[in-house]
mmCIF file of C-alpha atoms in Angstrom:
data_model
loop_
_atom_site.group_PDB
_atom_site.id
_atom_site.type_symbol
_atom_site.label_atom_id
_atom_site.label_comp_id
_atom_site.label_asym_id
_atom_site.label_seq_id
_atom_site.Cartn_x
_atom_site.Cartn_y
_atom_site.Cartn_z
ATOM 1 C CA UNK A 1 26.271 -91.862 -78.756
ATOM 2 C CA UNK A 2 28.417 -91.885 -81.712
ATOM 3 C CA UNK A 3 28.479 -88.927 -84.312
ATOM 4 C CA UNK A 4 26.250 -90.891 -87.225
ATOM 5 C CA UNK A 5 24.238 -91.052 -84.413
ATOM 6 C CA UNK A 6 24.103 -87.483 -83.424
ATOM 7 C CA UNK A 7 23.574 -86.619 -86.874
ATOM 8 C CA UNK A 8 20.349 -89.000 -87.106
ATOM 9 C CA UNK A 9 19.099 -87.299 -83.806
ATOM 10 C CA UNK A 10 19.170 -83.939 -85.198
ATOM 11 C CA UNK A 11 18.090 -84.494 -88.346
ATOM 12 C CA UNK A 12 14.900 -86.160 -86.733
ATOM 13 C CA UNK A 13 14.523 -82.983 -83.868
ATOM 14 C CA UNK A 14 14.608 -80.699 -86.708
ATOM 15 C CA UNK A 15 11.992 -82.278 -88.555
ATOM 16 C CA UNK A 16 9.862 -82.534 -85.655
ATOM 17 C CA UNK A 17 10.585 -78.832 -84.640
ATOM 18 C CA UNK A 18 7.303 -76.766 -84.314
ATOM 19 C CA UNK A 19 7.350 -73.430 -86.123
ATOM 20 C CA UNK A 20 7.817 -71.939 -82.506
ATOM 21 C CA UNK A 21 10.812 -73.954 -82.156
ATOM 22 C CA UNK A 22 12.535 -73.211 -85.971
ATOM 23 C CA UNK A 23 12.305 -69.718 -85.172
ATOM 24 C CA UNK A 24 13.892 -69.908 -82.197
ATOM 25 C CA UNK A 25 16.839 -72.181 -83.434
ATOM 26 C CA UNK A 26 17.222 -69.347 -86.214
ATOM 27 C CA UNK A 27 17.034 -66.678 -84.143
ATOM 28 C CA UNK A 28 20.066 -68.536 -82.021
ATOM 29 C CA UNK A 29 22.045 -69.064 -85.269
ATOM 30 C CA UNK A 30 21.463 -65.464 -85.934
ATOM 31 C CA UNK A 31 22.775 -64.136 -82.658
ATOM 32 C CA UNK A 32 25.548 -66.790 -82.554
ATOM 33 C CA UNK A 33 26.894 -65.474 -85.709
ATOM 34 C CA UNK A 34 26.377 -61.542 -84.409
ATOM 35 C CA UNK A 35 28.624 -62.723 -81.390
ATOM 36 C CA UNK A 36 31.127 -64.401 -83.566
ATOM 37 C CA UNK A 37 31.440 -61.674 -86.047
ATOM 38 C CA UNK A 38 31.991 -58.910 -83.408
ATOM 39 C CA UNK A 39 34.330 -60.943 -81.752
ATOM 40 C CA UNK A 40 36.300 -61.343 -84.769
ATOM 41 C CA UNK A 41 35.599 -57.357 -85.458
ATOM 42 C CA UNK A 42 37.355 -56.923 -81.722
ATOM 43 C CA UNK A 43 40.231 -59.094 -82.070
ATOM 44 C CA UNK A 44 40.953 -57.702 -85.902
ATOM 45 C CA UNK A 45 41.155 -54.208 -84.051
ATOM 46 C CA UNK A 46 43.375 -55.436 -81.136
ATOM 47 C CA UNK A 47 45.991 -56.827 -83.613
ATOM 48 C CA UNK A 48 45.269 -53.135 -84.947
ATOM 49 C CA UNK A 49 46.003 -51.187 -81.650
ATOM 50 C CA UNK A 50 49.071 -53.659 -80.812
ATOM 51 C CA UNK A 51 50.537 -53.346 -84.270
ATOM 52 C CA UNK A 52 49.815 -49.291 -83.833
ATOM 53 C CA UNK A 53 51.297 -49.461 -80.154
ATOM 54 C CA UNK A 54 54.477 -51.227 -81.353
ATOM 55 C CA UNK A 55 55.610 -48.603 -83.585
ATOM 56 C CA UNK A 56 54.880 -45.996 -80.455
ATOM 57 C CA UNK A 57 57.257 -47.682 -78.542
ATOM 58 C CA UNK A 58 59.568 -48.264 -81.146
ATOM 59 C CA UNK A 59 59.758 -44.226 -81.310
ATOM 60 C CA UNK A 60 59.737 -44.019 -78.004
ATOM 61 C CA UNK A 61 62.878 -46.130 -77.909
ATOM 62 C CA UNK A 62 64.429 -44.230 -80.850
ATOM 63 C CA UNK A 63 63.923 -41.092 -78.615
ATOM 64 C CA UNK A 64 65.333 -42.845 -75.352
ATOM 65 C CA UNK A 65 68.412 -44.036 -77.496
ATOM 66 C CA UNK A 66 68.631 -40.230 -78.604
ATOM 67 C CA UNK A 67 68.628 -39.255 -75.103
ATOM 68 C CA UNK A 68 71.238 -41.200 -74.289
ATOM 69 C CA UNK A 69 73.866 -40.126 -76.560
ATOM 70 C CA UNK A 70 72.767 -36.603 -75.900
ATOM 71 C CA UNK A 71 73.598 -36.937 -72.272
ATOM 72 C CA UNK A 72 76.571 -38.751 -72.740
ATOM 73 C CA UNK A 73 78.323 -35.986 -75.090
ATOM 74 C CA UNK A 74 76.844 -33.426 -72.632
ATOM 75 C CA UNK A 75 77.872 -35.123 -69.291
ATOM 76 C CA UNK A 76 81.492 -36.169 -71.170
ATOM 77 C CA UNK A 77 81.410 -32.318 -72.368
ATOM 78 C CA UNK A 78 81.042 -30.527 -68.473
ATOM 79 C CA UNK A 79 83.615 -33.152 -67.334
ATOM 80 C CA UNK A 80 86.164 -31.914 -70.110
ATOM 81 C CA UNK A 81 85.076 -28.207 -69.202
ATOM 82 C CA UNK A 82 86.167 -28.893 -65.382
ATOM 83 C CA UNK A 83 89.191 -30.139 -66.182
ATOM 84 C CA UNK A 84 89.720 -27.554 -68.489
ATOM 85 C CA UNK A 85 88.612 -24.413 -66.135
ATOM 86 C CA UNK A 86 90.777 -26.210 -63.482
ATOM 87 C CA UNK A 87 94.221 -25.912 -65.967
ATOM 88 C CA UNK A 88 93.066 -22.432 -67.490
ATOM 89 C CA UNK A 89 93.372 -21.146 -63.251
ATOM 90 C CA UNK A 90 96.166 -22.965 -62.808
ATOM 91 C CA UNK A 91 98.021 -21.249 -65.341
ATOM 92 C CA UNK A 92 96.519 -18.116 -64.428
ATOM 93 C CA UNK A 93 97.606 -18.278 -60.771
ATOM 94 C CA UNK A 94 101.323 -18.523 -62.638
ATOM 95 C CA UNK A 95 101.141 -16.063 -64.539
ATOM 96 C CA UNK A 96 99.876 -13.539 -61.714
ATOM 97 C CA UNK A 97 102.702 -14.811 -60.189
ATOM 98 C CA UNK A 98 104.374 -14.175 -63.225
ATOM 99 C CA UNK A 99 103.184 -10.800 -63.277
ATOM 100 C CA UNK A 100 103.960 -9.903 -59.353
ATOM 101 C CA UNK A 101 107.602 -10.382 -60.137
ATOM 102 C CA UNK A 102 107.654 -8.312 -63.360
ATOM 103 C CA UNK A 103 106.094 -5.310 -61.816
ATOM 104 C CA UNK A 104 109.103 -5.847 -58.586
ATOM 105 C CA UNK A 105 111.872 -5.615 -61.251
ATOM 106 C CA UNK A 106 110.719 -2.154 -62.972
ATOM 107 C CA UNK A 107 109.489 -0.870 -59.504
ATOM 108 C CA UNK A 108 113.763 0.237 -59.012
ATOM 109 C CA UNK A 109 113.605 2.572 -61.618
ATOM 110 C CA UNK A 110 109.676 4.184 -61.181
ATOM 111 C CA UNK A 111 109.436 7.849 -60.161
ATOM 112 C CA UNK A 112 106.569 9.527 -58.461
ATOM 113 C CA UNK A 113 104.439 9.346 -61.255
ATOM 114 C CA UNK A 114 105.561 5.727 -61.997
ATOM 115 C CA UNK A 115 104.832 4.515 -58.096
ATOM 116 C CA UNK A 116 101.058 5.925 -58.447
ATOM 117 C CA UNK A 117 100.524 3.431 -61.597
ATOM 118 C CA UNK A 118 101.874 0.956 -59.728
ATOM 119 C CA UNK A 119 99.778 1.080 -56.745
ATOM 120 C CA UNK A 120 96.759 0.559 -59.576
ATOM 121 C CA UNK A 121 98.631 -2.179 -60.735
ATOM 122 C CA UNK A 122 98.512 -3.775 -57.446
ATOM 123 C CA UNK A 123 95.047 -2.827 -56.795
ATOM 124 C CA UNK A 124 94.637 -4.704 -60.086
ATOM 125 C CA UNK A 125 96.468 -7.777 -58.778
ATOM 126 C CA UNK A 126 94.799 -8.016 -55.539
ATOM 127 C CA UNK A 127 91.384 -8.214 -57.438
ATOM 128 C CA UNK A 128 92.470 -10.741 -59.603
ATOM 129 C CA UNK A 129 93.645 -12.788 -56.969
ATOM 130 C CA UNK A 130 89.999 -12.066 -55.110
ATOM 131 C CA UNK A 131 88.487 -13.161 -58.412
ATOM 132 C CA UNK A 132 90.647 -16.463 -58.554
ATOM 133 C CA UNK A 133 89.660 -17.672 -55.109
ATOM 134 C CA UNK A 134 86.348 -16.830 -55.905
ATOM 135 C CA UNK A 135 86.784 -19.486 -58.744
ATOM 136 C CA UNK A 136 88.303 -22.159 -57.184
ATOM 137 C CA UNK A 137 85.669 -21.701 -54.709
ATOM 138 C CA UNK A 138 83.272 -22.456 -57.493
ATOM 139 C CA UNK A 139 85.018 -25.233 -58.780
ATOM 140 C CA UNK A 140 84.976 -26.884 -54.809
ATOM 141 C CA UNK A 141 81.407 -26.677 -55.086
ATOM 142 C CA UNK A 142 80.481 -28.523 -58.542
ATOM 143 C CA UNK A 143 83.096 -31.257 -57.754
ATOM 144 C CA UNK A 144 86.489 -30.187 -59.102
ATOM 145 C CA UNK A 145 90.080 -31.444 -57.228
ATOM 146 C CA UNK A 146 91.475 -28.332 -56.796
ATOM 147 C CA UNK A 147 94.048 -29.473 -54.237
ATOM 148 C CA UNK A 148 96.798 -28.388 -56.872
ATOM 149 C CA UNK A 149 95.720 -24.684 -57.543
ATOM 150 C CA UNK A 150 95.124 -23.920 -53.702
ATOM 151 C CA UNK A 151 98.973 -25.158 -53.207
ATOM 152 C CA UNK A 152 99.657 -22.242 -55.505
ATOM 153 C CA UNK A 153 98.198 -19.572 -53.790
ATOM 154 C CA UNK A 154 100.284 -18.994 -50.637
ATOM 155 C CA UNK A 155 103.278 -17.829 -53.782
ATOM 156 C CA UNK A 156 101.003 -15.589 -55.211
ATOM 157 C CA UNK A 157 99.616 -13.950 -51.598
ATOM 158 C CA UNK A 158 103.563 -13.516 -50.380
ATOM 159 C CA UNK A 159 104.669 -11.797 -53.713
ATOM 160 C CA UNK A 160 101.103 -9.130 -53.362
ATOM 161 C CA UNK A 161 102.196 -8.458 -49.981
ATOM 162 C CA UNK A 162 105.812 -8.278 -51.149
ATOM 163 C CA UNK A 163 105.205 -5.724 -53.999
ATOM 164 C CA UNK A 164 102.687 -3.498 -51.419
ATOM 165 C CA UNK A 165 105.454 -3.247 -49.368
ATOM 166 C CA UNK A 166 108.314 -2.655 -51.522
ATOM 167 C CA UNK A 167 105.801 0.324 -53.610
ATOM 168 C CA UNK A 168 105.340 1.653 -50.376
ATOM 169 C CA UNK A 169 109.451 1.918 -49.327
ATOM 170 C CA UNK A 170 110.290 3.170 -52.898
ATOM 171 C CA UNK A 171 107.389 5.940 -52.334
ATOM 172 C CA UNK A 172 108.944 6.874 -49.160
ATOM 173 C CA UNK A 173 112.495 6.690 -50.529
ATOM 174 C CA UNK A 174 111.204 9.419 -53.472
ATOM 175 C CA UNK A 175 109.635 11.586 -51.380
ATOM 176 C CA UNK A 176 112.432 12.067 -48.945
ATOM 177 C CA UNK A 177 114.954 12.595 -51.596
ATOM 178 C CA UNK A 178 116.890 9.531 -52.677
ATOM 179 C CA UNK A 179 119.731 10.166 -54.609
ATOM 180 C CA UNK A 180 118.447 8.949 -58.246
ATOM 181 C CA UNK A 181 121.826 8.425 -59.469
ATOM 182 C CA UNK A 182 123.059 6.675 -57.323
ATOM 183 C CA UNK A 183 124.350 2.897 -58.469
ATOM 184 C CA UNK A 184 122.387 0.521 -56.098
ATOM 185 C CA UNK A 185 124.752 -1.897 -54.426
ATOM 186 C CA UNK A 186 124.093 -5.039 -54.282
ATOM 187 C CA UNK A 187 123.451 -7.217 -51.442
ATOM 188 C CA UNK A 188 124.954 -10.675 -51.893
ATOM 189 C CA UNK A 189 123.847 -12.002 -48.448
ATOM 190 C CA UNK A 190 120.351 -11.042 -49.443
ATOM 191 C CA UNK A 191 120.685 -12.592 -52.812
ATOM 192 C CA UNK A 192 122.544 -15.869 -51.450
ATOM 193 C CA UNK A 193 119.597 -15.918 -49.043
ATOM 194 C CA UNK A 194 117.074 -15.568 -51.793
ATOM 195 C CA UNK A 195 118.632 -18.698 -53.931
ATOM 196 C CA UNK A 196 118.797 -20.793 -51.147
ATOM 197 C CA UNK A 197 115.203 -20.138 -50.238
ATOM 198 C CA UNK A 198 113.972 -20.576 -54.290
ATOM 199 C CA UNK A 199 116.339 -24.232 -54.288
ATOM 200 C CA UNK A 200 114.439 -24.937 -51.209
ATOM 201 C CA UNK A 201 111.144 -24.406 -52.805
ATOM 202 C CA UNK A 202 112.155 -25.672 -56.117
ATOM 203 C CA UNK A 203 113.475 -28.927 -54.352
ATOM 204 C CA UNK A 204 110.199 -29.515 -52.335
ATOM 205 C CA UNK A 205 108.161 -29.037 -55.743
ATOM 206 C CA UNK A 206 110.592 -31.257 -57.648
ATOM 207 C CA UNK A 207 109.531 -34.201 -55.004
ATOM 208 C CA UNK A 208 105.763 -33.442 -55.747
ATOM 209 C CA UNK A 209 106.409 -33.637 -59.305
ATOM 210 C CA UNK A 210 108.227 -36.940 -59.004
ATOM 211 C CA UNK A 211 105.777 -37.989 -56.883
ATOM 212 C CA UNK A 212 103.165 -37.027 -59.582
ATOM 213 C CA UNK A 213 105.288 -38.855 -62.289
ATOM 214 C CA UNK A 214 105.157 -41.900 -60.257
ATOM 215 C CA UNK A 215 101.362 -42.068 -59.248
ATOM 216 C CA UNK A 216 99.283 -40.000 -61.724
ATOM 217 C CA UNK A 217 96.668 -42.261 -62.974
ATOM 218 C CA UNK A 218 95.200 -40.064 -66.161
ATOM 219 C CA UNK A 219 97.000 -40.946 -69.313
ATOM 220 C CA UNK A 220 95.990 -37.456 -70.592
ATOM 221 C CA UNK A 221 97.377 -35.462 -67.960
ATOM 222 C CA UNK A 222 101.541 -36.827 -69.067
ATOM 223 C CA UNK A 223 101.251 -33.687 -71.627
ATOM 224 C CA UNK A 224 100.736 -31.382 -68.693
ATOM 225 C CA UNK A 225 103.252 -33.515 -66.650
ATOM 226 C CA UNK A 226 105.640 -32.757 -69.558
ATOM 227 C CA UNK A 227 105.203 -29.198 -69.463
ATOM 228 C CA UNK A 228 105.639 -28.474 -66.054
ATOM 229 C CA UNK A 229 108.768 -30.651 -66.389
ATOM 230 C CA UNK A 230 110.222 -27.772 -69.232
ATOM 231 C CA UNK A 231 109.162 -25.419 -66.382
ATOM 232 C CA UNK A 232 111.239 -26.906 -64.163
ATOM 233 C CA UNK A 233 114.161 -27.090 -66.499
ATOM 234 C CA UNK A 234 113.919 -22.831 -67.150
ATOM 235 C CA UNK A 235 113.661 -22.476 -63.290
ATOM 236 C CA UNK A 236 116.815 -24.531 -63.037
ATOM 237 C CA UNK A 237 118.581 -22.759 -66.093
ATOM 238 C CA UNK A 238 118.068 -19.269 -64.195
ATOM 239 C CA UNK A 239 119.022 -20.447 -60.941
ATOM 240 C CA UNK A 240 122.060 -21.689 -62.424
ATOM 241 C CA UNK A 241 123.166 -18.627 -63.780
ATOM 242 C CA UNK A 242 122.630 -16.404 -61.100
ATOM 243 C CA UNK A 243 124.713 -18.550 -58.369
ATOM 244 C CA UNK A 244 127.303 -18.488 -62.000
ATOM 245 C CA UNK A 245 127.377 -14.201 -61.316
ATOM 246 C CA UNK A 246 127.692 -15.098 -57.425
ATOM 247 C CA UNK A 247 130.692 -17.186 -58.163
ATOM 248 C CA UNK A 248 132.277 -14.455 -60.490
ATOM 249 C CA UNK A 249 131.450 -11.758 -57.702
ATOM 250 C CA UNK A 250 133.934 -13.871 -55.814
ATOM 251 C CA UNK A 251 131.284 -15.093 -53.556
ATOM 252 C CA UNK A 252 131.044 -18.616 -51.185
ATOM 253 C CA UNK A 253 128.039 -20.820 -53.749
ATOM 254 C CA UNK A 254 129.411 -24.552 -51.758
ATOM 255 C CA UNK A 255 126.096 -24.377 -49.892
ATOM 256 C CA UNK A 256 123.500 -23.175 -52.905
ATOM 257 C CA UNK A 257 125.926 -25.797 -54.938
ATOM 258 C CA UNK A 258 125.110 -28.560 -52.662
ATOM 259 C CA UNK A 259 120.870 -27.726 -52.581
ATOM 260 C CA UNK A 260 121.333 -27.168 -56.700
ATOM 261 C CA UNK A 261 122.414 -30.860 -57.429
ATOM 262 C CA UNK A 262 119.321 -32.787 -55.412
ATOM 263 C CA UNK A 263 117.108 -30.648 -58.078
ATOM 264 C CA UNK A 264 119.493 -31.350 -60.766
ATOM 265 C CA UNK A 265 119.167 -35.223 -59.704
ATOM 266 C CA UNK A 266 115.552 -34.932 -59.770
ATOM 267 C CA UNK A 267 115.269 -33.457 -63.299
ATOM 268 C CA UNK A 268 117.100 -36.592 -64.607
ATOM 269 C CA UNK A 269 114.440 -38.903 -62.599
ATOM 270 C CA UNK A 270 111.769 -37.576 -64.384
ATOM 271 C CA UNK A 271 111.718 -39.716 -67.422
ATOM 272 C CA UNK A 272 112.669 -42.985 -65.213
ATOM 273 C CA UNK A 273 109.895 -42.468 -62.810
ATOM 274 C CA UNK A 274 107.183 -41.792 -66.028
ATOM 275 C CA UNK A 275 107.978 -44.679 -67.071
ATOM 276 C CA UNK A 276 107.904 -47.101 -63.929
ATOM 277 C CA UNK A 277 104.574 -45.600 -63.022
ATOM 278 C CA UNK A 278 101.920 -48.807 -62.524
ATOM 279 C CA UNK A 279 99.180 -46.558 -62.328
ATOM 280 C CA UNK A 280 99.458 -45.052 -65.995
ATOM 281 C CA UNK A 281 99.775 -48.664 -67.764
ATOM 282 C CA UNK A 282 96.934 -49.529 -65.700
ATOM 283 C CA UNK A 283 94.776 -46.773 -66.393
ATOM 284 C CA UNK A 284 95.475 -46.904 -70.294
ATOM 285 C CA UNK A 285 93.916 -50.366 -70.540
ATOM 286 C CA UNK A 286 90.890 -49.019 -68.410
ATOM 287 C CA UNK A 287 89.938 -46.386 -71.266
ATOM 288 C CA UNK A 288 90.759 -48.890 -73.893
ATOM 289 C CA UNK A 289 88.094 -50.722 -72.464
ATOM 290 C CA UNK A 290 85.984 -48.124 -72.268
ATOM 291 C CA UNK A 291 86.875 -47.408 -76.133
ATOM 292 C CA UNK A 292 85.520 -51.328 -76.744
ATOM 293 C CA UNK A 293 82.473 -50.663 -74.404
ATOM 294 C CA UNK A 294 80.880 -47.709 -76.515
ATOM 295 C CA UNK A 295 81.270 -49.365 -79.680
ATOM 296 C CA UNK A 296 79.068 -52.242 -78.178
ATOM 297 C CA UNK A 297 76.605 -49.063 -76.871
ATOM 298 C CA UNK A 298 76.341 -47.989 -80.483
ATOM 299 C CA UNK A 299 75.747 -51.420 -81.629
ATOM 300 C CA UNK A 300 73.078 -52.110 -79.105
ATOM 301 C CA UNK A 301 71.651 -49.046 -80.606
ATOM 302 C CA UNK A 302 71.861 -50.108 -84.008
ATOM 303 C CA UNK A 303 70.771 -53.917 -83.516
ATOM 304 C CA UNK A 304 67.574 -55.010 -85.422
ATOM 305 C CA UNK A 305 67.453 -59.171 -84.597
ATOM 306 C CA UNK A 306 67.596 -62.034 -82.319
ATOM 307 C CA UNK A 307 71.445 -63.037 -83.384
ATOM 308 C CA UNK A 308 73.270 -60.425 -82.899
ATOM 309 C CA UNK A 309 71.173 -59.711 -79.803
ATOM 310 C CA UNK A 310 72.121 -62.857 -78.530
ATOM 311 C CA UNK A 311 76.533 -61.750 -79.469
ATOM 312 C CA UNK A 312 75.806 -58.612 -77.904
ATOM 313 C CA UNK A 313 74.367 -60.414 -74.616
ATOM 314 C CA UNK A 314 77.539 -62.772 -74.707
ATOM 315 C CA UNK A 315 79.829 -59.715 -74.957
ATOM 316 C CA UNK A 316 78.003 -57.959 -71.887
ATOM 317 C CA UNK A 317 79.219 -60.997 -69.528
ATOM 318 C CA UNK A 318 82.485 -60.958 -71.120
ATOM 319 C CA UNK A 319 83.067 -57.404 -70.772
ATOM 320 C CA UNK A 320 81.970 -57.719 -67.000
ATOM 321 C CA UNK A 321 84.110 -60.833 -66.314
ATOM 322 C CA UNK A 322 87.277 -58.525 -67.658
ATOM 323 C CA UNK A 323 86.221 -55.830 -65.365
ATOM 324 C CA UNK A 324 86.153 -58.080 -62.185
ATOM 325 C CA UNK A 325 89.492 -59.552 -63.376
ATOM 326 C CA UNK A 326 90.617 -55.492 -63.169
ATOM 327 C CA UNK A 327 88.967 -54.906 -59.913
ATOM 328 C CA UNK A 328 91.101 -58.196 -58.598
ATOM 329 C CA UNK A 329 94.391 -56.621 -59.928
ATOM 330 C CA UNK A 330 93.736 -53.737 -58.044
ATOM 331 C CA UNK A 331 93.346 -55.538 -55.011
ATOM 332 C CA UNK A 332 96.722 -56.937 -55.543
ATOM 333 C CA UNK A 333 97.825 -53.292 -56.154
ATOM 334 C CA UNK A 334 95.948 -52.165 -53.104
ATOM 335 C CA UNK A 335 97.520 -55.001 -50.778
ATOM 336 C CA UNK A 336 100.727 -54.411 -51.657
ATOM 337 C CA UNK A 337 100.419 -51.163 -50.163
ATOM 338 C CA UNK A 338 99.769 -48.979 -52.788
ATOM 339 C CA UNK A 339 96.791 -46.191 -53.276
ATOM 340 C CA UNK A 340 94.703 -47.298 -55.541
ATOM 341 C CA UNK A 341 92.635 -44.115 -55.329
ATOM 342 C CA UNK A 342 93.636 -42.126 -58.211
ATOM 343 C CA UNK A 343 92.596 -45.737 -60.343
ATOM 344 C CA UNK A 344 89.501 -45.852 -58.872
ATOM 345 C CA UNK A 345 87.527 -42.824 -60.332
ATOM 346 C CA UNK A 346 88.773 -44.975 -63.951
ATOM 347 C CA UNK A 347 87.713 -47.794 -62.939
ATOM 348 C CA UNK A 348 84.135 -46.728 -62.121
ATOM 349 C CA UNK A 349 83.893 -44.754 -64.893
ATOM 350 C CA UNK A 350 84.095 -48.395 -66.595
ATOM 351 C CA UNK A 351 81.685 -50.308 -64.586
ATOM 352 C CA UNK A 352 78.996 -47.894 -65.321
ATOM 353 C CA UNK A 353 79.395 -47.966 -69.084
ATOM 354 C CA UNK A 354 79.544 -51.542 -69.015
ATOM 355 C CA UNK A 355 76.072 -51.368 -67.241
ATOM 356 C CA UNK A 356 74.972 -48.573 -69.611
ATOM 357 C CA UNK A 357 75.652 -50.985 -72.364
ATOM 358 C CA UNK A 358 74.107 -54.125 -70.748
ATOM 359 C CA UNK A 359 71.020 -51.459 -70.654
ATOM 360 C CA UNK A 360 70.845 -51.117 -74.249
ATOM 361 C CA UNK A 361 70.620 -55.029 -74.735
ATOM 362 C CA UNK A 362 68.067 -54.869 -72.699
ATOM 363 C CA UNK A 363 66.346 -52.140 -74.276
ATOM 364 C CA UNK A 364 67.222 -52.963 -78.064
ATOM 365 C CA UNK A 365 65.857 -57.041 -77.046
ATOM 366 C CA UNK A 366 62.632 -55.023 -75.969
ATOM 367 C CA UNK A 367 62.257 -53.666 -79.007
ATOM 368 C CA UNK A 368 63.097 -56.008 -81.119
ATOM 369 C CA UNK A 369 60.491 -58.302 -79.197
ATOM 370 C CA UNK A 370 57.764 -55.729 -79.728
ATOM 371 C CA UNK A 371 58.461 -55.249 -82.952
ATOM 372 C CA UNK A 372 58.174 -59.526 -84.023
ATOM 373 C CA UNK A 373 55.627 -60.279 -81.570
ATOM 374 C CA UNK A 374 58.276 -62.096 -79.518
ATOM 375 C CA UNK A 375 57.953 -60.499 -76.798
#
């Protein structure tokens, strides 16, 4: 049946209808145009609720994106305080030391009066050096290397013990009745023996400061490298001078000669082995990447359409091809023999802001989605 057809059929139905039958057709139309207006009420008020539940999420992304950068300050914030609490001991631990040796060279001339203060000194001292293992114990447990500082501490226990013992013979010496003004003589053995141990010491440290010069990894750490580098200089200086008095005493210095020049030698390596370290060079280009890798974050953040979603996307596979071309250079590094553990710790630090970032193309594309119906 054709449509002129239909038409002709309906036309004749309808004019043959009953009353019966016309109110029932109109009663149909009526219902069939209820149905299609509430429909159309019920979709208008879905567009409604998914226009309403876009800009939710929206704000809930905002927040998220918020979050983030909150975390990331705060995480990159207790990092820096580690690192900071860990040099802050370290160069308290040196300066105890520091102190230790100060209070042996005015415990000579301390009377009765003077030995008293300088048992609280001690008692001082040996709290401070309770206080400082108590802190590096704390620093073991949230995570800190603290390798370096518990190196330190045998020095610092041996001079305590030293200075309790030596307040304790000048006490004695006092109370039995040591003639005051008498000129103490010196004992050159003692003091040859006493050089020869510190060039000992200072030669063994030299090598683990070469040794640092050669493998550190953390391009902000040189400054510190530096430093201890002037320290090692002073030391050197004053060691120097006093074998100078031994020699004008008339005394044998061939042997404290002979340990003085390795150290010497070392001190002139310093600069050479900086700069053939792999590590550093390596490390550098690892946190210029990183650099690169949070300005993509922010722009993630900031990105509002479907083109530069589509750079940012391009850069997130580009970013992670460069990182697996890294990972294979250390490989090479690691085959040749070398640790490649001090790089590592970098390198991850990498990876994960590389996935951080391919997060926020994935979150900003969700939002962007949402917020054009693309979705």
């Amino acid at each position: 049946m054709d449509e002129f057809e239909l038409r002709l059929y309906q036309q004749e139905t309808l004019l043959n209808d009953d009353d019966y039958t016309t109110e029932l057709r109109l009663h149909v139309v009526h219902y069939g145009e209820t149905l299609l207006n509430r429909v159309r009420y019920e979709v208008e008020l879905l567009e409604k609720e998914l226009v309403a539940l876009s800009s939710v999420f929206n704000e809930f992304l905002d927040e998220v994106k918020t979050m983030d950068a909150k975390i990331g300050k705060l995480s990159t914030a207790i990092n820096q305080g580690k690192m900071q609490a860990a040099k802050e001991l370290d160069q308290t631990i040196k300066q105890e030391v520091q102190n230790v040796v100060e209070q042996l060279r005015v415990l000579p001339k301390a009377d009765l009066d003077g030995v008293e203060m300088l048992f609280q000194n001690l008692d001082a001292l040996q709290d401070n050096y309770g206080m400082i293992q108590a802190q590096i114990k704390t620093l073991d447990e949230i995570g800190v290397k603290t390798e370096h500082l518990k190196k330190n501490l045998p020095a610092l226990e041996k001079g305590l013990n030293q200075f309790g013992k030596s307040i304790e013979e000048r006490q004695m010496s006092l109370l039995v009745g040591e003639e005051e003004d008498k000129a103490p003589e010196i004992d050159y053995d003692e003091l040859r023996q006493e050089l020869m141990s510190t060039l000992l010491n200072q030669r063994r440290a030299m090598i683990n400061h070469l040794r640092q010069a050669q493998t550190m990894a953390n391009p902000k750490e040189v400054e510190l490298l530096k430093r201890n580098q002037q320290s090692f200089e002073q030391g050197f200086a004053q060691i120097s001078e006093q074998i100078k008095l031994l020699e004008e005493a008339g005394q044998n210095i061939t042997e404290l000669q002979e340990q003085l020049e390795p150290v010497a030698s070392g001190l002139r390596q310093f600069e050479r082995a900086l700069a053939s370290n792999q590590f550093l060079a390596f490390s550098q280009k690892i946190y210029d990447e990183v650099a690169i890798v949070n300005e993509q974050i922010e722009e993630a953040q900031a990105c509002d359409n479907f083109d530069d979603l589509e750079i940012l996307r391009e850069n997130v596979e580009a970013l992670f091809e460069n990182c697996d071309a890294m990972a294979d250079e250390l490989d090479v590094l690691a085959d040749q023999g070398l640790d490649i553990d001090p790089v590592i710790e970098h390198y991850d630090v990498l990876r994960m802001a590389i996935e951080q970032f391919e997060r926020m193309v994935q979150e900003a594309a969700n939002r962007i989605g949402l917020a054009s119906g693309r979705l």
